[in-house]
Amino acid sequence: MTTSAAVHVLNRAGVFRAWLRTVTVAEFLGFLAPAFAGALLADADAAVAMPVILAAGAVEGAVLGTGQALVLRWALPRFPRRRWVAVTAVAAVVAYLIGMSPSTFSGVWQSWPVAVTAAVAVLLGLLLLCSIGIAQWTVLRRFIGHAGWWIAATAVAWLAGLAAFLLVTMPLWHPGQAMILVVAVGIAGGLVMAATMAAVTGAAVRRLLP
C-alpha cells in the first residue's frame, strides 16, 4: 500500500470513529427535547401537543445536524454547516408531523377503505424514513458523487434506530408507571436508537466520502 493510500484509509476510519461518537451524542441530546415534551403532554389535546412536539422535533433536528456537520466539515472543505443544520431541522419537523398524523387524524383514517388506509400508511412511512435523507441530499450532492445513496442509507439507519428503540422501551413501559420511570426508559431507548442510527450512517459516510 502506498503512503497516500494508507493516509486515505486512515482518514476514512477516523471519520467513522468521529462520526459514531459525535452523532450518537448529538442525536441523544437532541432526542431529549421531544422525549420530555411527549412525556409531559401525553394526556394533552392534539391541538396543544402537536405544536410543542414539532418545535421539540426542530430542536432535535438542529442538534443532530450540528453534530453531523462538525464531522463533515473536517472531511469536506467548505461544507455549509448552517444550511445542513437548517435542512435537517426542517426535515425533522416534517418527520414528526408525519409520525403524529395517524393518531391526530385517526377519525379521518377510520372513514377510509382499508386498502386506501394501508397504501397511505406505507407512503407516509417511506416519507418519514426518507425525509431527513432527502433534505440532507440537497446539500451533500454538491460535494460527493453518488449522493443519492445517502437517502437509502439514512432510511435504513432510522428504521434500524426506531426498531432498536422499540425493542428497548416496549418491554419496559407499562400502564400506570411513575413519570420518572417512563422518562428513564425513553432516555435509555433514545441512547440505543442514537447509537444504532449513528453506526449505520457512519458506515455510509465512510463509503461515500471522496
Short mmCIF file of N, CA, C and O in Angstrom, two decimals, residues 57 61 64 68 84 86-99 123-139 150-159 162:
data_model
loop_
_atom_site.label_atom_id
_atom_site.label_comp_id
_atom_site.label_asym_id
_atom_site.label_seq_id
_atom_site.Cartn_x
_atom_site.Cartn_y
_atom_site.Cartn_z
N GLY A 57 -39.15 18.65 17.90
CA GLY A 57 -38.54 17.94 16.77
C GLY A 57 -37.55 18.81 16.03
O GLY A 57 -36.50 18.33 15.58
N GLY A 61 -33.63 17.97 15.40
CA GLY A 61 -33.00 18.02 14.08
C GLY A 61 -31.83 18.97 14.04
O GLY A 61 -30.79 18.67 13.43
N LEU A 64 -28.90 17.35 15.98
CA LEU A 64 -28.35 16.27 15.17
C LEU A 64 -27.56 16.82 14.00
O LEU A 64 -26.42 16.38 13.74
N GLN A 68 -23.52 16.26 13.06
CA GLN A 68 -23.09 15.71 11.77
C GLN A 68 -22.20 16.70 11.02
O GLN A 68 -21.19 16.32 10.42
N TRP A 84 -26.83 22.84 6.32
CA TRP A 84 -27.05 21.44 6.72
C TRP A 84 -27.91 21.38 7.97
O TRP A 84 -28.86 20.59 8.04
N ALA A 86 -29.99 23.66 9.05
CA ALA A 86 -31.33 24.15 8.75
C ALA A 86 -32.20 23.10 8.06
O ALA A 86 -33.35 22.87 8.46
N VAL A 87 -31.66 22.44 7.04
CA VAL A 87 -32.48 21.46 6.31
C VAL A 87 -32.76 20.25 7.20
O VAL A 87 -33.83 19.63 7.08
N THR A 88 -31.84 19.90 8.08
CA THR A 88 -32.07 18.77 8.98
C THR A 88 -33.16 19.10 9.98
O THR A 88 -34.02 18.25 10.29
N ALA A 89 -33.17 20.32 10.49
CA ALA A 89 -34.21 20.73 11.43
C ALA A 89 -35.59 20.72 10.77
O ALA A 89 -36.57 20.23 11.36
N VAL A 90 -35.67 21.25 9.57
CA VAL A 90 -36.95 21.28 8.85
C VAL A 90 -37.43 19.86 8.56
O VAL A 90 -38.61 19.53 8.72
N ALA A 91 -36.51 19.01 8.13
CA ALA A 91 -36.88 17.62 7.82
C ALA A 91 -37.35 16.88 9.07
O ALA A 91 -38.26 16.04 9.00
N ALA A 92 -36.75 17.18 10.21
CA ALA A 92 -37.19 16.54 11.45
C ALA A 92 -38.61 16.95 11.81
O ALA A 92 -39.40 16.11 12.27
N VAL A 93 -38.95 18.20 11.58
CA VAL A 93 -40.33 18.66 11.81
C VAL A 93 -41.29 17.90 10.90
O VAL A 93 -42.36 17.44 11.34
N VAL A 94 -40.92 17.75 9.64
CA VAL A 94 -41.75 17.01 8.69
C VAL A 94 -41.92 15.56 9.16
O VAL A 94 -43.03 15.01 9.12
N ALA A 95 -40.83 14.95 9.62
CA ALA A 95 -40.89 13.56 10.08
C ALA A 95 -41.83 13.42 11.28
O ALA A 95 -42.64 12.48 11.34
N TYR A 96 -41.75 14.35 12.22
CA TYR A 96 -42.64 14.28 13.39
C TYR A 96 -44.09 14.54 12.98
O TYR A 96 -45.01 13.92 13.54
N LEU A 97 -44.30 15.44 12.04
CA LEU A 97 -45.66 15.71 11.57
C LEU A 97 -46.25 14.45 10.93
O LEU A 97 -47.41 14.11 11.18
N ILE A 98 -45.45 13.76 10.13
CA ILE A 98 -45.91 12.52 9.52
C ILE A 98 -46.17 11.47 10.59
O ILE A 98 -47.19 10.77 10.57
N GLY A 99 -45.25 11.34 11.54
CA GLY A 99 -45.40 10.34 12.58
C GLY A 99 -46.61 10.55 13.47
O GLY A 99 -47.21 9.58 13.95
N LEU A 123 -46.98 4.81 2.25
CA LEU A 123 -46.40 6.00 1.64
C LEU A 123 -45.86 6.95 2.72
O LEU A 123 -44.73 7.45 2.61
N LEU A 124 -46.64 7.18 3.76
CA LEU A 124 -46.20 8.07 4.83
C LEU A 124 -45.00 7.49 5.57
O LEU A 124 -44.09 8.23 5.98
N GLY A 125 -44.99 6.16 5.74
CA GLY A 125 -43.85 5.54 6.38
C GLY A 125 -42.57 5.74 5.60
O GLY A 125 -41.51 6.03 6.17
N LEU A 126 -42.65 5.59 4.29
CA LEU A 126 -41.48 5.81 3.43
C LEU A 126 -41.03 7.27 3.48
O LEU A 126 -39.83 7.56 3.55
N LEU A 127 -41.99 8.18 3.46
CA LEU A 127 -41.64 9.60 3.53
C LEU A 127 -40.99 9.93 4.87
O LEU A 127 -40.04 10.72 4.93
N LEU A 128 -41.50 9.35 5.93
CA LEU A 128 -40.92 9.59 7.25
C LEU A 128 -39.46 9.13 7.29
O LEU A 128 -38.58 9.86 7.76
N LEU A 129 -39.21 7.91 6.81
CA LEU A 129 -37.85 7.36 6.86
C LEU A 129 -36.89 8.12 5.95
O LEU A 129 -35.70 8.21 6.25
N CYS A 130 -37.41 8.64 4.85
CA CYS A 130 -36.54 9.30 3.86
C CYS A 130 -36.46 10.81 4.02
O CYS A 130 -35.65 11.45 3.33
N SER A 131 -37.25 11.38 4.90
CA SER A 131 -37.36 12.84 4.97
C SER A 131 -36.02 13.51 5.26
O SER A 131 -35.62 14.46 4.56
N ILE A 132 -35.31 13.05 6.27
CA ILE A 132 -34.03 13.67 6.61
C ILE A 132 -33.00 13.39 5.52
O ILE A 132 -32.22 14.29 5.14
N GLY A 133 -32.98 12.19 4.98
CA GLY A 133 -32.03 11.85 3.93
C GLY A 133 -32.22 12.70 2.68
O GLY A 133 -31.25 13.17 2.08
N ILE A 134 -33.47 12.92 2.29
CA ILE A 134 -33.74 13.74 1.11
C ILE A 134 -33.29 15.18 1.35
O ILE A 134 -32.66 15.81 0.49
N ALA A 135 -33.62 15.72 2.52
CA ALA A 135 -33.24 17.10 2.82
C ALA A 135 -31.72 17.24 2.83
O ALA A 135 -31.18 18.21 2.27
N GLN A 136 -31.02 16.30 3.45
CA GLN A 136 -29.56 16.39 3.51
C GLN A 136 -28.91 16.12 2.16
O GLN A 136 -27.84 16.65 1.87
N TRP A 137 -29.54 15.33 1.35
CA TRP A 137 -29.03 15.06 0.00
C TRP A 137 -28.91 16.34 -0.82
O TRP A 137 -27.98 16.50 -1.62
N THR A 138 -29.83 17.28 -0.63
CA THR A 138 -29.77 18.53 -1.39
C THR A 138 -28.49 19.30 -1.11
O THR A 138 -28.05 20.11 -1.95
N VAL A 139 -27.88 19.07 0.04
CA VAL A 139 -26.60 19.70 0.38
C VAL A 139 -25.44 18.80 -0.01
O VAL A 139 -24.46 19.24 -0.62
N TRP A 150 -27.21 8.27 -0.02
CA TRP A 150 -27.39 8.78 1.35
C TRP A 150 -28.85 8.70 1.78
O TRP A 150 -29.15 8.45 2.95
N ILE A 151 -29.77 8.88 0.84
CA ILE A 151 -31.19 8.79 1.17
C ILE A 151 -31.53 7.39 1.64
O ILE A 151 -32.20 7.20 2.66
N ALA A 152 -31.06 6.38 0.89
CA ALA A 152 -31.32 4.99 1.28
C ALA A 152 -30.64 4.66 2.59
O ALA A 152 -31.22 3.97 3.45
N ALA A 153 -29.40 5.14 2.77
CA ALA A 153 -28.65 4.83 3.98
C ALA A 153 -29.33 5.41 5.22
O ALA A 153 -29.44 4.75 6.26
N THR A 154 -29.80 6.66 5.12
CA THR A 154 -30.46 7.26 6.28
C THR A 154 -31.81 6.59 6.57
O THR A 154 -32.20 6.45 7.72
N ALA A 155 -32.50 6.17 5.51
CA ALA A 155 -33.76 5.46 5.73
C ALA A 155 -33.53 4.16 6.48
O ALA A 155 -34.24 3.84 7.44
N VAL A 156 -32.51 3.41 6.06
CA VAL A 156 -32.18 2.16 6.77
C VAL A 156 -31.74 2.45 8.19
O VAL A 156 -32.09 1.74 9.14
N ALA A 157 -30.95 3.53 8.35
CA ALA A 157 -30.44 3.88 9.68
C ALA A 157 -31.58 4.22 10.64
O ALA A 157 -31.60 3.78 11.79
N TRP A 158 -32.54 5.02 10.18
CA TRP A 158 -33.65 5.39 11.05
C TRP A 158 -34.59 4.21 11.31
O TRP A 158 -35.14 4.09 12.41
N LEU A 159 -34.75 3.35 10.31
CA LEU A 159 -35.56 2.16 10.53
C LEU A 159 -34.91 1.27 11.59
O LEU A 159 -35.59 0.79 12.52
N LEU A 162 -35.19 3.14 15.05
CA LEU A 162 -36.53 3.07 15.63
C LEU A 162 -36.84 1.65 16.12
O LEU A 162 -37.49 1.47 17.17
#
